[in-house]
Amino acid sequence: MTDKYVIAGHRPARTLMIQGTASDVGKSILTTAICRILVQDGYAVAPFKSQNMSLNSYVTPDGKEIGRAQGMQADACGIAATTDMNPILLKPTTDRASQVVVHGKPYRTMDAFSYRNEYLAEAGLIVREALNRLRAEYDVIILEGAGSPAEINLKDRDIVNMRMAGWADAPVILVADIDRGGVFASIVGTLELLEPDERARVKGFIINKFRGDVGLLQPGLDWLENRTGKPVLGVIPHIDKLRLESEDSLSIQTSSLAAGTDEERLDIAVIRFPRIANFTDIDPLFAERDTSVRYVTRVEDFGQPDIVLLPGSKNTAEDLLFLKETGLDLAILAHREQGGWLTGICGGYQMLGQKLLDPDGIESGNEYLAGLGLFPMETVFSPDKKTERVFGQAIGWRIGENSADNSTEDGRTFPMNVPIEGYEIHMGITSFIQSVEHPMSIGLKREPGVSETLYHEGARSTDGKVWGTYIHGILHNDEFRRNWLNAIRSGKGWMPLEGLLNFNGLREAEFDRLADHVRRYMNMPKVYEIIATGQENGQ
């Protein structure tokens, strides 16, 4: 922490905005890093992104839905996430339309033209009010932009880049990704397309994802600073194997990070739906030492996995049609017939049933679709959306029972009464045509130590190898995940692995590793100066 610039106790809070020359240049991760650095230095910090577009969402403690990146940033700040940190969330449903989520609850589905022309004025008021509430509570607010501030066709009604910076009195740091190539052109070109007052608001640059000898880059850095009159605040090297969740499906991990022997790794095939949502449910599997996780989009790549996992989907009907059009549905059913393990989460769980019914066209134009038929259940889509945090237990698990290849004794079954927690985000209501076994007993917890009456959730086959649940984050429960993997290992004749991976502890350590990495390569005294005085300089 610097003694020269005082930023604590200032009301309204000081602000700093991270914008980028393009999408996916690392704005979210750098915002997370700066948040964590300021927290390490003793400040009360909160993140803010006025409008986010993402299918990877996060449920706040009060059961509201925001962008996953802002939830992660709040975690890095050590505070509870609120909808003020991301008041507007856009969740694409088709190539032309998105569900508009306002302060954590669905407002309506709108196409881009209608949203821009009918709602942005109201949205602008909503985001300013949210930011003002945060500024009354914290020392510093770190804002994140979206895409690029130089998108000329969007600037006149912008609520997420330079107009937001103006409303927030925020100095701006511009981030560019050198891994894409053309980093100097992207920075200078972005500045050239800004208005003079917007250009003045930019206080410096960060060049992100660098690989190699920075000395070879120095002539370009000198030229950039002479050309623009603005400092390069840091050249941040690529950080290897960062175990923090991505928000954009373009950034989905494609290979496991854990070390282990090939002959004792469980092969996990995750179906990568075109409209995959909440794919961070899979993240803990990448960190386990006995798993090999891969995404599958074609029958040719299906192979012979130990486990098939159907993740969440923003459009269950369309992604179920994707399975049928590609033939992956038949591969999944054959995998089950051969005694393979199969799990569905949220949309993937809905697909395991007999029917998907959408009489009001909530998700698609298909009023009826046949599911995979593995559970006697049907799902009806309705306008009401459930977003809740849940707590409870995994109950009554066992493996091998009633199966021809039963080689497992009762003493090696999956333990009962394993504590779990997670969250639900879905619009479908699932009912059972016949009774089934339920793998979870859960309730809602709105205050510490206070839970509602527990109820049964999800479905499970009699041999325990096929199960589905609405609970996102189920695999983030360390004991549940390890016992499940050990049950599969036992079925293969492998010894169970002892000890638990503390995934939340790993995540906390990764926040610190990220912060230490960025602090090492960024001029933090200058960043503090910008936070403390950037609004006045050149505004």
Coordinates of C-alpha atoms in Angstrom, one line a residue:
M1 CA 0.0 0.0 0.0
T2 CA 1.2 3.5 -0.8
D3 CA 1.3 6.2 1.8
K4 CA 1.4 9.1 -0.7
Y5 CA -2.1 8.7 -2.1
V6 CA -5.0 8.3 0.3
I7 CA -8.0 6.4 -1.2
A8 CA -9.6 4.9 1.9
G9 CA -12.6 6.6 3.6
H10 CA -13.4 8.7 0.6
R11 CA -17.1 9.0 -0.1
P12 CA -18.3 8.5 -2.7
A13 CA -15.7 5.7 -3.3
R14 CA -12.8 6.2 -5.7
T15 CA -13.2 4.4 -9.0
L16 CA -11.0 2.8 -11.6
M17 CA -12.2 1.3 -14.9
I18 CA -10.6 -1.5 -16.8
Q19 CA -11.5 -1.4 -20.5
G20 CA -10.1 -3.4 -23.4
T21 CA -9.2 -3.0 -27.1
A22 CA -11.4 -6.1 -27.8
S23 CA -13.3 -8.9 -26.1
D24 CA -11.4 -11.6 -24.3
V25 CA -8.2 -9.6 -23.8
G26 CA -8.2 -10.4 -20.1
K27 CA -10.3 -7.6 -18.6
S28 CA -12.1 -9.9 -16.1
I29 CA -9.0 -11.6 -14.9
L30 CA -7.1 -8.3 -14.5
T31 CA -10.0 -6.7 -12.7
T32 CA -10.0 -9.7 -10.4
A33 CA -6.2 -9.3 -9.8
I34 CA -6.5 -5.6 -9.1
C35 CA -9.4 -6.2 -6.7
R36 CA -7.3 -8.8 -4.8
I37 CA -4.2 -6.6 -4.7
L38 CA -6.2 -3.7 -3.2
V39 CA -7.8 -6.0 -0.6
Q40 CA -4.3 -7.4 0.3
D41 CA -3.3 -3.8 0.8
G42 CA -6.1 -3.1 3.3
Y43 CA -8.8 -1.5 1.2
A44 CA -12.6 -2.3 1.1
V45 CA -13.1 -3.0 -2.6
A46 CA -16.0 -4.1 -4.8
P47 CA -16.3 -5.0 -8.5
F48 CA -18.8 -3.5 -10.9
K49 CA -19.9 -4.3 -14.5
S50 CA -23.0 -2.4 -15.5
Q51 CA -24.0 -4.8 -18.3
N52 CA -22.7 -8.2 -18.9
M53 CA -23.4 -10.8 -21.6
S54 CA -22.7 -14.3 -20.4
L55 CA -24.3 -17.8 -20.1
N56 CA -22.1 -18.5 -17.2
S57 CA -23.9 -17.0 -14.2
Y58 CA -23.5 -16.8 -10.4
V59 CA -26.2 -16.9 -7.8
T60 CA -25.8 -14.3 -5.0
P61 CA -26.5 -15.3 -1.3
D62 CA -30.0 -13.8 -1.6
G63 CA -30.8 -16.0 -4.7
K64 CA -30.3 -13.6 -7.5
E65 CA -28.4 -14.1 -10.8
I66 CA -25.4 -12.1 -11.9
G67 CA -22.5 -12.6 -14.3
R68 CA -20.0 -15.3 -13.2
A69 CA -17.1 -12.9 -13.5
Q70 CA -18.5 -10.4 -11.0
G71 CA -19.3 -13.2 -8.6
M72 CA -15.7 -14.4 -8.8
Q73 CA -14.4 -10.8 -8.4
A74 CA -16.6 -10.4 -5.3
D75 CA -15.0 -13.6 -3.9
A76 CA -11.6 -12.2 -4.6
C77 CA -12.6 -9.1 -2.6
G78 CA -13.8 -11.3 0.2
I79 CA -17.3 -9.9 0.2
A80 CA -20.8 -11.3 -0.6
A81 CA -21.8 -10.7 -4.2
T82 CA -24.9 -8.5 -4.8
T83 CA -26.8 -7.6 -7.9
D84 CA -25.5 -4.0 -7.7
M85 CA -22.2 -5.4 -8.9
N86 CA -23.9 -6.5 -12.2
P87 CA -27.3 -5.0 -12.4
I88 CA -27.9 -6.0 -16.1
L89 CA -27.1 -9.5 -17.3
L90 CA -27.9 -10.5 -20.9
K91 CA -28.1 -14.3 -21.5
P92 CA -28.3 -15.1 -25.2
T93 CA -31.1 -17.5 -26.1
T94 CA -30.6 -17.4 -29.9
D95 CA -28.2 -15.6 -32.3
R96 CA -30.5 -12.6 -32.2
A97 CA -32.2 -12.5 -28.8
S98 CA -31.2 -12.6 -25.2
Q99 CA -33.0 -12.9 -21.9
V100 CA -32.6 -9.6 -20.0
V101 CA -31.9 -10.2 -16.3
V102 CA -32.4 -7.1 -14.2
H103 CA -31.1 -7.1 -10.6
G104 CA -30.9 -10.9 -10.7
K105 CA -34.4 -11.6 -12.0
P106 CA -35.6 -12.2 -15.6
Y107 CA -37.2 -9.1 -17.1
R108 CA -38.0 -10.3 -20.6
T109 CA -36.5 -11.8 -23.7
M110 CA -35.6 -9.1 -26.3
D111 CA -33.8 -8.9 -29.6
A112 CA -30.8 -6.6 -29.9
F113 CA -32.7 -3.9 -31.8
S114 CA -35.6 -3.8 -29.2
Y115 CA -33.2 -3.8 -26.3
R116 CA -31.1 -1.0 -27.7
N117 CA -34.0 1.2 -28.8
E118 CA -36.6 0.5 -26.1
Y119 CA -34.7 -0.4 -22.9
L120 CA -31.2 1.1 -22.8
A121 CA -32.4 4.5 -21.4
E122 CA -34.0 2.8 -18.5
A123 CA -31.1 0.5 -18.1
G124 CA -28.7 3.5 -17.8
L125 CA -30.6 4.8 -14.8
I126 CA -30.6 1.3 -13.2
V127 CA -26.8 0.9 -13.5
R128 CA -26.1 4.4 -12.2
E129 CA -28.2 3.8 -9.1
A130 CA -26.5 0.5 -8.5
L131 CA -23.0 2.0 -8.8
N132 CA -24.0 4.9 -6.4
R133 CA -25.0 2.4 -3.8
L134 CA -21.7 0.6 -4.0
R135 CA -19.8 3.9 -3.9
A136 CA -21.5 4.7 -0.6
E137 CA -20.2 1.5 1.0
Y138 CA -16.7 0.8 -0.2
D139 CA -13.3 2.6 -0.5
V140 CA -12.7 1.7 -4.2
I141 CA -14.9 0.4 -7.0
I142 CA -13.1 -1.4 -9.8
L143 CA -15.3 -1.2 -12.9
E144 CA -15.0 -3.5 -15.9
G145 CA -16.0 -2.6 -19.4
A146 CA -17.2 -4.9 -22.2
G147 CA -15.8 -5.5 -25.7
S148 CA -14.2 -2.3 -26.9
P149 CA -15.0 1.4 -26.2
A150 CA -14.3 2.1 -29.8
E151 CA -17.3 0.2 -31.2
I152 CA -18.7 3.2 -33.2
N153 CA -22.1 1.7 -33.8
L154 CA -22.8 1.3 -30.1
K155 CA -21.3 4.4 -28.6
D156 CA -24.3 6.7 -28.7
R157 CA -26.2 4.6 -26.2
D158 CA -23.3 3.0 -24.4
I159 CA -23.9 2.0 -20.7
V160 CA -20.9 -0.2 -20.2
N161 CA -17.7 1.6 -21.5
M162 CA -16.9 5.3 -21.8
R163 CA -20.3 6.7 -20.8
M164 CA -20.2 4.5 -17.8
A165 CA -16.7 5.8 -17.0
G166 CA -18.1 9.3 -17.2
W167 CA -21.0 8.5 -14.9
A168 CA -18.5 6.9 -12.4
D169 CA -15.9 9.7 -12.6
A170 CA -13.5 6.8 -13.4
P171 CA -10.1 7.0 -14.9
V172 CA -9.6 4.2 -17.4
I173 CA -6.8 1.7 -18.0
L174 CA -6.8 0.2 -21.4
V175 CA -5.9 -3.5 -21.8
A176 CA -4.6 -5.1 -25.0
D177 CA -3.8 -8.7 -25.7
I178 CA -0.4 -9.1 -27.3
D179 CA -1.0 -12.8 -28.0
R180 CA -3.5 -11.8 -30.7
G181 CA -0.9 -9.8 -32.6
G182 CA -1.0 -6.1 -33.6
V183 CA -1.0 -4.9 -30.1
F184 CA 0.3 -1.4 -30.8
A185 CA -2.1 -0.9 -33.7
S186 CA -5.0 -2.0 -31.5
I187 CA -4.1 0.5 -28.7
V188 CA -3.4 3.4 -31.0
G189 CA -6.4 2.6 -33.2
T190 CA -8.7 2.4 -30.1
L191 CA -7.5 5.8 -28.9
E192 CA -8.0 7.4 -32.4
L193 CA -11.6 6.3 -32.4
L194 CA -12.4 7.9 -29.1
E195 CA -13.7 11.4 -28.6
P196 CA -11.1 13.8 -27.1
D197 CA -12.7 13.7 -23.6
E198 CA -12.8 9.9 -23.7
R199 CA -9.1 9.8 -24.8
A200 CA -8.2 12.0 -21.9
R201 CA -9.9 9.6 -19.5
V202 CA -7.4 6.8 -20.5
K203 CA -4.5 7.1 -18.1
G204 CA -2.4 4.2 -19.2
F205 CA -2.1 0.8 -20.9
I206 CA -1.6 -2.8 -19.8
I207 CA -0.2 -5.2 -22.4
N208 CA -1.5 -8.6 -21.4
K209 CA -0.6 -12.3 -22.1
F210 CA 3.0 -11.6 -23.0
R211 CA 5.4 -14.4 -23.8
G212 CA 9.1 -14.0 -24.3
D213 CA 11.8 -11.5 -23.6
V214 CA 10.3 -8.1 -22.6
G215 CA 13.6 -6.5 -23.7
L216 CA 12.7 -7.2 -27.3
L217 CA 9.4 -5.3 -26.8
Q218 CA 11.0 -2.2 -25.2
P219 CA 11.4 -0.2 -28.4
G220 CA 7.7 -0.6 -29.1
L221 CA 6.8 0.4 -25.6
D222 CA 8.9 3.5 -25.9
W223 CA 7.3 4.4 -29.2
L224 CA 3.8 3.8 -27.8
E225 CA 4.4 6.1 -24.8
N226 CA 6.0 8.8 -27.0
R227 CA 3.1 8.5 -29.6
T228 CA 0.3 8.7 -27.0
G229 CA 1.8 10.6 -24.1
K230 CA 0.4 7.9 -21.8
P231 CA 2.4 5.3 -19.8
V232 CA 2.5 1.6 -20.2
L233 CA 1.6 0.5 -16.7
G234 CA 2.6 -3.1 -17.1
V235 CA 3.5 -5.9 -19.5
I236 CA 1.9 -8.9 -17.9
P237 CA 3.3 -12.3 -18.9
H238 CA 0.9 -15.2 -19.6
I239 CA 0.2 -17.0 -16.3
D240 CA 0.3 -20.7 -16.7
K241 CA -2.6 -23.0 -15.8
L242 CA -4.6 -20.5 -13.7
R243 CA -7.4 -22.4 -12.0
L244 CA -10.0 -19.6 -11.9
E245 CA -13.2 -19.9 -13.8
S246 CA -13.7 -18.4 -17.2
E247 CA -16.8 -16.4 -18.1
D248 CA -16.7 -16.8 -21.9
S249 CA -17.3 -20.3 -23.4
L250 CA -14.5 -19.4 -25.8
S251 CA -12.1 -19.7 -22.9
I252 CA -13.3 -23.2 -21.7
Q253 CA -10.5 -25.4 -20.5
T254 CA -9.8 -28.2 -22.9
S255 CA -7.5 -30.4 -21.0
S256 CA -6.9 -31.5 -17.4
L257 CA -4.4 -29.7 -15.3
A258 CA -3.7 -32.3 -12.7
A259 CA -0.7 -34.7 -12.8
G260 CA -1.3 -38.4 -12.7
T261 CA -0.6 -41.7 -14.4
D262 CA -2.5 -42.4 -17.6
E263 CA -3.5 -45.9 -16.5
E264 CA -5.2 -44.6 -13.3
R265 CA -7.0 -41.6 -14.7
L266 CA -10.8 -41.6 -15.2
D267 CA -11.7 -40.6 -18.7
I268 CA -14.5 -37.9 -18.5
A269 CA -16.3 -36.9 -21.7
V270 CA -18.2 -33.6 -21.3
I271 CA -20.7 -32.9 -24.0
R272 CA -20.0 -29.4 -25.3
F273 CA -23.4 -28.1 -26.2
P274 CA -23.7 -25.2 -28.7
R275 CA -25.5 -23.3 -25.9
I276 CA -23.5 -24.6 -23.0
A277 CA -24.2 -22.7 -19.7
N278 CA -22.5 -22.7 -16.3
F279 CA -19.7 -24.7 -17.6
T280 CA -17.7 -23.8 -14.5
D281 CA -19.6 -26.7 -12.9
I282 CA -16.9 -28.9 -14.4
D283 CA -13.8 -26.9 -13.1
P284 CA -13.1 -29.1 -10.0
L285 CA -12.7 -32.2 -12.3
F286 CA -9.8 -30.5 -14.1
A287 CA -8.0 -30.1 -10.8
E288 CA -8.4 -33.7 -9.5
R289 CA -5.3 -35.9 -9.8
D290 CA -7.0 -38.9 -11.3
T291 CA -9.2 -37.4 -14.0
S292 CA -8.7 -36.6 -17.7
V293 CA -11.5 -34.3 -18.8
R294 CA -12.2 -33.6 -22.5
Y295 CA -15.0 -31.8 -24.4
V296 CA -16.9 -33.7 -27.1
T297 CA -18.9 -32.3 -30.0
R298 CA -18.8 -35.3 -32.4
V299 CA -19.5 -39.0 -32.3
E300 CA -16.0 -39.6 -33.8
D301 CA -14.5 -38.1 -30.6
F302 CA -16.7 -39.9 -28.1
G303 CA -14.4 -42.8 -27.5
Q304 CA -15.0 -45.1 -24.5
P305 CA -15.2 -42.8 -21.5
D306 CA -15.6 -43.8 -17.9
I307 CA -18.0 -41.0 -17.3
V308 CA -20.2 -38.9 -19.7
L309 CA -21.4 -35.6 -18.3
L310 CA -24.2 -33.5 -19.8
P311 CA -23.7 -29.9 -18.5
G312 CA -26.1 -27.0 -18.3
S313 CA -27.7 -25.4 -21.3
K314 CA -29.4 -22.0 -22.0
N315 CA -31.6 -23.7 -24.5
T316 CA -32.3 -27.3 -23.5
A317 CA -34.5 -28.1 -26.4
E318 CA -32.1 -26.9 -29.1
D319 CA -29.1 -28.6 -27.4
L320 CA -31.1 -31.9 -27.2
L321 CA -31.7 -31.6 -30.9
F322 CA -28.0 -31.1 -31.3
L323 CA -27.5 -34.5 -29.6
K324 CA -29.9 -36.1 -32.0
E325 CA -28.6 -34.5 -35.1
T326 CA -25.0 -35.5 -34.3
G327 CA -25.8 -39.0 -33.2
L328 CA -24.4 -38.3 -29.7
D329 CA -27.7 -39.3 -28.2
L330 CA -27.2 -42.9 -29.5
A331 CA -23.6 -42.9 -28.3
I332 CA -24.7 -41.8 -24.8
L333 CA -27.4 -44.5 -24.6
A334 CA -24.9 -47.1 -25.8
H335 CA -22.5 -46.0 -23.1
R336 CA -25.2 -46.5 -20.5
E337 CA -26.2 -49.9 -21.9
Q338 CA -22.6 -51.0 -21.5
G339 CA -22.6 -50.0 -17.8
G340 CA -21.0 -46.6 -18.1
W341 CA -21.5 -43.7 -15.7
L342 CA -23.6 -40.8 -16.8
T343 CA -24.4 -37.5 -15.1
G344 CA -26.7 -34.6 -16.1
I345 CA -26.7 -31.1 -14.5
C346 CA -29.6 -28.7 -14.9
G347 CA -30.3 -28.7 -18.7
G348 CA -28.4 -32.0 -19.0
Y349 CA -30.5 -33.4 -16.2
Q350 CA -33.7 -32.4 -18.1
M351 CA -32.5 -34.2 -21.2
L352 CA -32.3 -37.5 -19.2
G353 CA -36.1 -37.6 -18.9
Q354 CA -38.8 -38.8 -21.2
K355 CA -40.3 -35.5 -22.4
L356 CA -39.5 -31.8 -22.8
L357 CA -42.7 -29.8 -23.1
D358 CA -42.7 -26.1 -24.1
P359 CA -46.4 -25.2 -24.9
D360 CA -45.8 -21.5 -24.6
G361 CA -42.5 -21.4 -26.7
I362 CA -40.5 -20.3 -23.7
E363 CA -37.2 -21.8 -25.0
S364 CA -37.9 -22.8 -28.6
G365 CA -40.7 -23.5 -31.1
N366 CA -40.7 -27.2 -30.2
E367 CA -43.8 -27.9 -28.1
Y368 CA -42.7 -31.5 -27.5
L369 CA -39.4 -33.3 -27.7
A370 CA -38.6 -36.8 -26.6
G371 CA -35.7 -36.9 -24.1
L372 CA -33.1 -39.6 -23.7
G373 CA -35.7 -41.6 -21.7
L374 CA -33.4 -42.7 -18.8
F375 CA -35.7 -41.4 -16.1
P376 CA -39.6 -41.5 -15.9
M377 CA -39.9 -37.7 -15.8
E378 CA -41.0 -34.8 -17.9
T379 CA -40.1 -31.1 -17.8
V380 CA -42.5 -28.3 -18.7
F381 CA -41.0 -24.9 -19.4
S382 CA -42.7 -21.9 -17.9
P383 CA -41.8 -18.1 -17.7
D384 CA -41.0 -18.4 -14.0
K385 CA -37.3 -18.8 -13.3
K386 CA -35.9 -20.4 -10.1
T387 CA -32.7 -18.9 -8.8
E388 CA -31.8 -20.2 -5.3
R389 CA -28.9 -21.2 -3.2
V390 CA -29.5 -24.6 -1.7
F391 CA -27.9 -26.7 1.1
G392 CA -28.4 -30.3 2.2
Q393 CA -27.1 -33.8 1.8
A394 CA -26.4 -36.5 -0.8
I395 CA -28.3 -39.5 0.4
G396 CA -28.4 -43.3 -0.2
W397 CA -25.8 -43.8 -2.8
R398 CA -24.5 -47.2 -3.9
I399 CA -22.9 -48.8 -6.9
G400 CA -23.1 -52.1 -8.7
E401 CA -26.5 -53.1 -7.1
N402 CA -28.9 -54.9 -9.5
S403 CA -26.2 -55.0 -12.2
A404 CA -24.7 -58.0 -13.9
D405 CA -21.2 -56.9 -13.2
N406 CA -21.7 -56.3 -9.5
S407 CA -18.2 -56.7 -8.0
T408 CA -18.6 -54.2 -5.2
E409 CA -19.4 -55.1 -1.6
D410 CA -21.6 -52.9 0.7
G411 CA -18.6 -51.7 2.6
R412 CA -17.3 -49.9 -0.6
T413 CA -20.5 -48.2 -1.5
F414 CA -20.8 -44.4 -1.9
P415 CA -21.4 -43.0 1.7
M416 CA -24.7 -41.6 2.7
N417 CA -25.3 -38.2 4.3
V418 CA -22.5 -36.3 2.6
P419 CA -23.1 -32.6 3.0
I420 CA -23.6 -30.5 -0.2
E421 CA -24.4 -27.0 -1.3
G422 CA -24.9 -25.2 -4.6
Y423 CA -27.4 -23.2 -6.5
E424 CA -30.3 -23.6 -8.9
I425 CA -30.9 -21.6 -12.1
H426 CA -33.6 -23.0 -14.3
M427 CA -37.0 -22.3 -15.9
G428 CA -38.3 -25.8 -16.3
I429 CA -40.5 -27.6 -13.8
T430 CA -39.7 -31.4 -13.6
S431 CA -42.3 -33.9 -12.5
F432 CA -42.1 -37.7 -12.2
I433 CA -44.4 -40.1 -14.0
Q434 CA -43.2 -42.9 -11.8
S435 CA -41.3 -42.9 -8.5
V436 CA -37.5 -42.8 -8.7
E437 CA -34.6 -42.7 -6.3
H438 CA -33.5 -39.2 -5.4
P439 CA -29.8 -38.5 -4.9
M440 CA -30.1 -35.3 -2.9
S441 CA -32.1 -33.9 0.1
I442 CA -31.9 -30.2 0.1
G443 CA -33.4 -27.0 1.4
L444 CA -32.9 -23.3 1.2
K445 CA -30.8 -21.2 3.6
R446 CA -31.4 -17.5 3.6
E447 CA -29.7 -16.8 6.9
P448 CA -26.8 -18.5 8.7
G449 CA -28.1 -21.5 10.6
V450 CA -31.6 -21.2 9.2
S451 CA -32.8 -23.8 6.6
E452 CA -36.2 -24.5 5.1
T453 CA -37.7 -28.0 5.3
L454 CA -35.6 -30.4 3.3
Y455 CA -37.0 -32.0 0.1
H456 CA -35.8 -34.6 -2.3
E457 CA -34.1 -33.5 -5.5
G458 CA -32.8 -35.0 -8.6
A459 CA -33.0 -38.6 -9.9
R460 CA -30.7 -41.6 -9.7
S461 CA -30.7 -45.1 -11.3
T462 CA -30.9 -48.2 -9.1
D463 CA -27.3 -49.0 -9.7
G464 CA -26.2 -45.4 -8.9
K465 CA -24.4 -45.0 -12.2
V466 CA -26.8 -42.5 -13.8
W467 CA -27.9 -39.5 -11.9
G468 CA -29.1 -36.0 -12.6
T469 CA -29.6 -32.8 -10.5
Y470 CA -30.6 -29.2 -10.9
I471 CA -27.8 -28.2 -8.5
H472 CA -25.1 -26.2 -10.1
G473 CA -21.8 -26.4 -8.2
I474 CA -22.6 -29.9 -7.0
L475 CA -19.1 -31.0 -8.1
H476 CA -17.5 -28.2 -6.0
N477 CA -18.4 -30.2 -2.9
D478 CA -15.1 -31.9 -2.2
E479 CA -16.3 -34.9 -0.2
F480 CA -19.2 -35.6 -2.6
R481 CA -16.9 -35.3 -5.6
R482 CA -14.1 -37.5 -4.2
N483 CA -16.5 -40.2 -3.0
W484 CA -18.2 -40.3 -6.4
L485 CA -14.9 -40.6 -8.2
N486 CA -13.8 -43.3 -5.8
A487 CA -17.0 -45.2 -6.4
I488 CA -16.2 -45.2 -10.1
R489 CA -12.6 -46.2 -9.4
S490 CA -13.8 -49.1 -7.2
G491 CA -16.0 -50.3 -10.1
K492 CA -12.9 -50.5 -12.3
G493 CA -11.0 -52.5 -9.6
W494 CA -8.8 -49.5 -8.7
M495 CA -8.0 -48.5 -5.1
P496 CA -9.8 -45.4 -3.9
L497 CA -7.7 -42.3 -3.5
E498 CA -7.3 -41.0 0.0
G499 CA -7.6 -37.3 1.0
L500 CA -9.7 -34.5 -0.4
L501 CA -8.8 -31.8 -2.9
N502 CA -9.8 -28.5 -1.2
F503 CA -11.1 -26.8 -4.3
N504 CA -12.2 -23.6 -2.5
G505 CA -8.8 -23.5 -0.8
L506 CA -7.1 -24.0 -4.2
R507 CA -9.2 -21.2 -5.6
E508 CA -8.2 -18.8 -2.8
A509 CA -4.6 -19.6 -3.4
E510 CA -5.1 -18.9 -7.1
F511 CA -6.5 -15.5 -6.3
D512 CA -3.3 -14.7 -4.4
R513 CA -1.1 -16.3 -7.1
L514 CA -2.8 -14.1 -9.7
A515 CA -2.5 -11.0 -7.6
D516 CA 1.2 -11.6 -6.9
H517 CA 1.9 -12.2 -10.5
V518 CA 0.2 -9.0 -11.7
R519 CA 1.7 -6.9 -8.8
R520 CA 5.2 -8.1 -9.9
Y521 CA 4.8 -6.8 -13.4
M522 CA 2.5 -3.8 -13.0
N523 CA 3.4 -0.3 -11.7
M524 CA 1.1 -0.4 -8.7
P525 CA 2.3 3.0 -7.2
K526 CA 1.2 4.6 -10.5
V527 CA -2.1 2.7 -10.4
Y528 CA -2.7 4.0 -6.9
E529 CA -1.9 7.6 -8.1
I530 CA -4.4 7.1 -11.0
I531 CA -7.1 5.9 -8.5
A532 CA -6.5 8.8 -6.2
T533 CA -6.1 11.6 -8.7
G534 CA -7.1 10.3 -12.1
Q535 CA -10.4 12.0 -12.1
E536 CA -8.9 15.4 -11.8
N537 CA -6.0 15.0 -14.2
G538 CA -7.0 15.7 -17.8
Q539 CA -10.7 15.6 -17.2

